[in-house]
Amino acid sequence: MIKTFTPNDVIRYAYQETPEEENQVIEQVLLTDPEMNALYEDVLMLQRQMPLTVLHPSDPVTIRIMEYSQHFPGIR
Amino acid sequence: MEKVLVDDGTLISRYIKGDEKAFQSLVQRHKSRVYTTIYLIVKDTYLAEDLLQDSFVKAITTIKSGRYNEEGKFLPWILRIAHNLAIDYFRRDKRYPTIILEDGSNVFNTLDFSEDSVESVQIRNESHARLREMIQRLPDQQREVLMMRHYGEMSFQEIADATGVSINTALGRMRYALINLRKQMLKYNWNYDQNFYPQ
């Protein structure tokens, strides 16, 4: 049976969640279908950009969390 | 000598046995992604820090009470705690009306942010801050999948299991997140690959 590939398959492929046997067929789809290729490119760009969106909390809040842990009784 | 990265599961085991330094490593490793997850929902740095603290307090209480059973999947677990606390904050505080549109999105997500703080105006000048704003405007379910996949390093099957939907629904939400981000980029005439291919 011939499997029809969907945008969901392209997303799984972009996140390396497809089995090896599917990869070659999806790569062919990406070469021939501009819409699927555009979706794939969007995922790749998001993967590059997302690490840059990470923000960092202040040191005082980190210290408060650790102090809370130190004063919380452990498992007996 | 090269440092060997100790996995989260091992750090949790050490923490349960009383090793506070193990917990410090967990906090240092994950605090920024947890904080960003909250910030993208609440859009306020002070509130995000309060909820970050609440998230870790909940984690500490659960782990030290012997009720933690996530088998080493600490990051997805605490991201879920943080996400739920941030969403609960809005529901409890009723700061925004909950009106669901035909496509299942919350009307809040379609509103422009007219009361931006001085701080948010400053960070908007940075291109990655623009992407954060676009993510903030996504419907809750789409934003949640995006953050779990990228910050939580969860597979789509794990996201589906954690959120109680099928893998196709989780993938569909991711697809709509991508479509909505693309729409916003066109609307604001912004191309998010410009950072990588500077003119």
CSV table of C-alpha atoms in Angstrom, one decimal:
chain,number,residue,atom,x,y,z
A,1,MET,CA,0.0,0.0,0.0
A,2,ILE,CA,1.3,3.4,-0.9
A,3,LYS,CA,1.5,5.8,2.1
A,4,THR,CA,0.3,9.3,1.5
A,5,PHE,CA,2.5,11.8,3.4
A,6,THR,CA,1.0,14.7,5.2
A,7,PRO,CA,2.3,17.9,6.8
A,8,ASN,CA,2.4,16.1,10.1
A,9,ASP,CA,4.9,13.6,8.6
A,10,VAL,CA,7.1,16.5,7.5
A,11,ILE,CA,7.0,18.0,11.0
A,12,ARG,CA,8.0,14.6,12.5
A,13,TYR,CA,10.8,14.4,9.9
A,14,ALA,CA,12.0,17.9,10.7
A,15,TYR,CA,12.2,16.9,14.4
A,16,GLN,CA,13.9,13.6,13.5
A,17,GLU,CA,11.0,11.5,14.7
A,18,THR,CA,10.5,9.5,11.6
A,19,PRO,CA,11.8,6.0,11.1
A,20,GLU,CA,14.7,5.6,8.6
A,21,GLU,CA,12.5,3.8,6.0
A,22,GLU,CA,10.2,6.8,5.8
A,23,ASN,CA,13.0,9.4,5.5
A,24,GLN,CA,13.9,8.8,1.9
A,25,VAL,CA,10.3,9.1,0.7
A,26,ILE,CA,9.7,12.3,2.7
A,27,GLU,CA,12.9,13.7,1.3
A,28,GLN,CA,11.5,13.1,-2.2
A,29,VAL,CA,8.3,14.8,-1.2
A,30,LEU,CA,10.3,17.8,0.0
A,31,LEU,CA,12.0,18.1,-3.4
A,32,THR,CA,8.8,18.0,-5.4
A,33,ASP,CA,6.2,19.7,-3.2
A,34,PRO,CA,6.9,23.5,-2.6
A,35,GLU,CA,4.2,23.7,0.2
A,36,MET,CA,5.7,20.8,2.2
A,37,ASN,CA,9.2,22.3,1.6
A,38,ALA,CA,8.1,25.7,2.9
A,39,LEU,CA,6.7,24.0,6.0
A,40,TYR,CA,10.0,22.1,6.5
A,41,GLU,CA,12.0,25.4,6.1
A,42,ASP,CA,9.8,27.1,8.7
A,43,VAL,CA,10.5,24.3,11.2
A,44,LEU,CA,14.2,24.5,10.6
A,45,MET,CA,14.2,28.3,11.1
A,46,LEU,CA,12.2,27.9,14.3
A,47,GLN,CA,14.7,25.3,15.5
A,48,ARG,CA,17.5,27.8,15.0
A,49,GLN,CA,15.7,30.7,16.5
A,50,MET,CA,14.1,29.2,19.6
A,51,PRO,CA,17.3,29.0,21.7
A,52,LEU,CA,17.7,32.8,21.2
A,53,THR,CA,14.3,33.4,22.8
A,54,VAL,CA,15.4,32.0,26.2
A,55,LEU,CA,15.3,34.5,29.0
A,56,HIS,CA,17.2,34.3,32.3
A,57,PRO,CA,15.7,34.9,35.7
A,58,SER,CA,17.5,37.1,38.3
A,59,ASP,CA,20.0,35.6,40.7
A,60,PRO,CA,18.0,36.5,43.8
A,61,VAL,CA,15.1,34.3,42.8
A,62,THR,CA,17.5,31.4,42.1
A,63,ILE,CA,19.0,31.9,45.6
A,64,ARG,CA,15.5,32.0,47.2
A,65,ILE,CA,14.6,28.6,45.5
A,66,MET,CA,17.8,27.0,46.7
A,67,GLU,CA,17.4,28.4,50.3
A,68,TYR,CA,13.8,27.1,50.3
A,69,SER,CA,15.1,23.6,49.4
A,70,GLN,CA,17.8,23.7,52.1
A,71,HIS,CA,15.2,24.5,54.8
A,72,PHE,CA,12.7,22.0,53.6
A,73,PRO,CA,12.9,18.7,55.6
A,74,GLY,CA,14.1,15.7,53.5
A,75,ILE,CA,12.6,12.2,53.2
A,76,ARG,CA,12.9,10.3,56.4
B,1,MET,CA,39.7,17.2,32.3
B,2,GLU,CA,36.4,17.3,30.5
B,3,LYS,CA,33.3,17.6,32.7
B,4,VAL,CA,30.8,14.7,32.4
B,5,LEU,CA,27.2,15.9,32.3
B,6,VAL,CA,25.2,14.1,35.0
B,7,ASP,CA,21.7,13.3,33.7
B,8,ASP,CA,18.6,14.7,35.5
B,9,GLY,CA,17.5,11.3,36.8
B,10,THR,CA,20.8,10.8,38.7
B,11,LEU,CA,20.6,14.4,40.1
B,12,ILE,CA,17.1,13.7,41.3
B,13,SER,CA,18.3,10.4,43.0
B,14,ARG,CA,21.1,12.3,44.7
B,15,TYR,CA,18.8,15.1,45.8
B,16,ILE,CA,16.3,12.6,47.3
B,17,LYS,CA,19.3,11.3,49.4
B,18,GLY,CA,19.9,14.8,50.7
B,19,ASP,CA,22.5,16.1,48.2
B,20,GLU,CA,21.5,19.8,47.9
B,21,LYS,CA,24.2,20.5,45.3
B,22,ALA,CA,22.4,18.0,43.0
B,23,PHE,CA,19.3,20.2,43.2
B,24,GLN,CA,21.3,23.3,42.6
B,25,SER,CA,22.6,21.7,39.3
B,26,LEU,CA,19.0,21.0,38.3
B,27,VAL,CA,17.9,24.6,39.0
B,28,GLN,CA,20.9,26.1,37.1
B,29,ARG,CA,20.3,23.7,34.2
B,30,HIS,CA,16.6,24.3,33.7
B,31,LYS,CA,15.7,27.6,35.4
B,32,SER,CA,15.9,29.7,32.2
B,33,ARG,CA,13.7,27.5,30.1
B,34,VAL,CA,11.1,27.2,32.9
B,35,TYR,CA,11.2,31.0,33.4
B,36,THR,CA,10.8,31.7,29.7
B,37,THR,CA,7.9,29.3,29.5
B,38,ILE,CA,6.1,31.3,32.2
B,39,TYR,CA,7.1,34.7,30.8
B,40,LEU,CA,5.7,33.8,27.4
B,41,ILE,CA,2.3,33.3,29.1
B,42,VAL,CA,2.2,36.1,31.7
B,43,LYS,CA,4.4,38.7,29.9
B,44,ASP,CA,5.6,40.2,33.1
B,45,THR,CA,9.1,39.6,34.5
B,46,TYR,CA,8.3,40.0,38.2
B,47,LEU,CA,5.3,37.8,38.0
B,48,ALA,CA,7.2,35.3,35.9
B,49,GLU,CA,9.9,35.1,38.7
B,50,ASP,CA,7.2,34.6,41.4
B,51,LEU,CA,5.7,31.8,39.4
B,52,LEU,CA,9.2,30.3,38.7
B,53,GLN,CA,9.7,30.2,42.5
B,54,ASP,CA,6.3,28.6,43.0
B,55,SER,CA,7.1,26.0,40.3
B,56,PHE,CA,10.3,25.0,42.0
B,57,VAL,CA,8.7,25.1,45.5
B,58,LYS,CA,6.1,22.6,44.2
B,59,ALA,CA,8.8,20.4,42.8
B,60,ILE,CA,10.8,20.5,46.0
B,61,THR,CA,7.7,19.6,48.1
B,62,THR,CA,6.8,16.8,45.8
B,63,ILE,CA,10.3,15.3,45.6
B,64,LYS,CA,11.1,15.7,49.3
B,65,SER,CA,7.7,14.2,50.2
B,66,GLY,CA,8.6,11.0,48.2
B,67,ARG,CA,5.9,11.6,45.7
B,68,TYR,CA,8.1,12.2,42.6
B,69,ASN,CA,7.8,9.4,40.0
B,70,GLU,CA,8.7,10.9,36.7
B,71,GLU,CA,11.6,8.4,36.0
B,72,GLY,CA,14.2,11.1,35.2
B,73,LYS,CA,11.9,13.2,33.0
B,74,PHE,CA,12.4,16.2,35.3
B,75,LEU,CA,12.3,19.0,32.7
B,76,PRO,CA,9.0,18.1,31.0
B,77,TRP,CA,7.5,17.6,34.5
B,78,ILE,CA,8.5,21.0,35.8
B,79,LEU,CA,7.6,22.7,32.6
B,80,ARG,CA,4.1,21.3,33.0
B,81,ILE,CA,3.9,22.6,36.6
B,82,ALA,CA,5.1,26.0,35.4
B,83,HIS,CA,2.7,26.1,32.5
B,84,ASN,CA,-0.3,25.1,34.6
B,85,LEU,CA,0.6,27.6,37.3
B,86,ALA,CA,0.8,30.4,34.8
B,87,ILE,CA,-2.5,29.5,33.1
B,88,ASP,CA,-4.1,29.1,36.6
B,89,TYR,CA,-2.9,32.5,37.6
B,90,PHE,CA,-4.9,34.1,34.8
B,91,ARG,CA,-8.0,32.0,35.4
B,92,ARG,CA,-8.0,32.7,39.2
B,93,ASP,CA,-7.2,36.4,38.7
B,94,LYS,CA,-9.7,36.7,35.9
B,95,ARG,CA,-7.5,39.4,34.4
B,96,TYR,CA,-8.7,38.5,30.9
B,97,PRO,CA,-12.1,37.4,29.6
B,98,THR,CA,-12.2,33.7,28.5
B,99,ILE,CA,-14.0,33.8,25.2
B,100,ILE,CA,-13.4,30.9,22.9
B,101,LEU,CA,-13.5,31.5,19.2
B,102,GLU,CA,-14.7,29.1,16.5
B,103,ASP,CA,-11.2,27.8,15.9
B,104,GLY,CA,-10.8,26.9,19.6
B,105,SER,CA,-8.5,29.8,20.3
B,106,ASN,CA,-8.9,32.2,23.2
B,107,VAL,CA,-10.0,35.7,22.1
B,108,PHE,CA,-7.2,37.1,24.4
B,109,ASN,CA,-4.7,35.7,22.0
B,110,THR,CA,-6.0,37.8,19.1
B,111,LEU,CA,-5.8,41.1,20.9
B,112,ASP,CA,-2.9,43.4,20.3
B,113,PHE,CA,-0.9,44.4,23.4
B,114,SER,CA,-1.9,48.0,23.9
B,115,GLU,CA,-0.5,48.4,27.4
B,116,ASP,CA,3.1,47.4,26.9
B,117,SER,CA,5.6,48.3,29.6
B,118,VAL,CA,8.7,50.3,29.0
B,119,GLU,CA,10.7,47.2,29.4
B,120,SER,CA,8.7,45.3,26.7
B,121,VAL,CA,9.1,48.2,24.3
B,122,GLN,CA,12.8,48.0,24.8
B,123,ILE,CA,13.1,44.3,24.2
B,124,ARG,CA,10.9,44.5,21.1
B,125,ASN,CA,13.8,46.1,19.3
B,126,GLU,CA,15.5,42.8,19.3
B,127,SER,CA,14.5,40.4,16.6
B,128,HIS,CA,14.4,37.4,18.9
B,129,ALA,CA,12.1,39.4,21.2
B,130,ARG,CA,9.8,39.8,18.3
B,131,LEU,CA,9.6,36.0,18.0
B,132,ARG,CA,8.8,35.8,21.7
B,133,GLU,CA,5.9,38.2,21.1
B,134,MET,CA,4.6,36.1,18.2
B,135,ILE,CA,4.8,33.0,20.4
B,136,GLN,CA,2.9,34.9,23.2
B,137,ARG,CA,0.1,35.6,20.7
B,138,LEU,CA,-0.4,31.9,19.8
B,139,PRO,CA,-3.5,30.1,21.2
B,140,ASP,CA,-2.6,28.4,24.5
B,141,GLN,CA,-2.6,24.8,23.1
B,142,GLN,CA,-0.4,25.7,20.1
B,143,ARG,CA,2.1,27.6,22.3
B,144,GLU,CA,2.1,24.7,24.8
B,145,VAL,CA,3.1,22.2,22.2
B,146,LEU,CA,5.8,24.5,20.8
B,147,MET,CA,7.3,25.1,24.2
B,148,MET,CA,7.2,21.4,25.2
B,149,ARG,CA,8.9,20.4,22.0
B,150,HIS,CA,11.6,23.1,22.1
B,151,TYR,CA,12.2,23.9,25.8
B,152,GLY,CA,11.0,20.5,27.2
B,153,GLU,CA,12.8,18.4,24.5
B,154,MET,CA,9.7,16.2,24.4
B,155,SER,CA,8.8,14.1,21.4
B,156,PHE,CA,5.4,14.6,19.9
B,157,GLN,CA,4.3,11.3,21.4
B,158,GLU,CA,5.4,12.4,24.8
B,159,ILE,CA,3.6,15.7,24.4
B,160,ALA,CA,0.4,13.8,23.3
B,161,ASP,CA,0.6,11.6,26.4
B,162,ALA,CA,1.2,14.5,28.7
B,163,THR,CA,-1.6,16.6,27.3
B,164,GLY,CA,-4.1,13.7,26.8
B,165,VAL,CA,-4.5,14.0,23.1
B,166,SER,CA,-3.5,11.8,20.1
B,167,ILE,CA,-0.2,12.3,18.4
B,168,ASN,CA,-1.9,13.7,15.3
B,169,THR,CA,-3.6,16.4,17.4
B,170,ALA,CA,-0.3,17.3,19.0
B,171,LEU,CA,1.3,17.5,15.5
B,172,GLY,CA,-1.7,19.5,14.2
B,173,ARG,CA,-1.3,22.0,17.0
B,174,MET,CA,2.3,22.4,16.1
B,175,ARG,CA,1.4,22.8,12.4
B,176,TYR,CA,-1.1,25.5,13.3
B,177,ALA,CA,1.5,27.2,15.5
B,178,LEU,CA,3.8,27.3,12.5
B,179,ILE,CA,1.1,28.7,10.2
B,180,ASN,CA,0.1,31.3,12.8
B,181,LEU,CA,3.8,32.4,13.2
B,182,ARG,CA,4.1,32.7,9.5
B,183,LYS,CA,0.9,34.8,9.3
B,184,GLN,CA,2.3,37.1,12.0
B,185,MET,CA,5.6,37.4,10.2
B,186,LEU,CA,3.8,38.5,7.0
B,187,LYS,CA,1.6,40.9,9.0
B,188,TYR,CA,4.6,42.6,10.6
B,189,ASN,CA,6.7,42.2,7.5
B,190,TRP,CA,9.4,40.4,9.5
B,191,ASN,CA,11.5,37.5,8.3
B,192,TYR,CA,12.9,35.4,11.2
B,193,ASP,CA,15.8,34.1,9.3
B,194,GLN,CA,17.3,37.5,8.9
B,195,ASN,CA,19.5,36.8,12.0
B,196,PHE,CA,21.3,34.1,10.1
B,197,TYR,CA,21.6,35.7,6.8
B,198,PRO,CA,22.5,39.3,7.6
B,199,GLN,CA,22.5,41.7,4.7
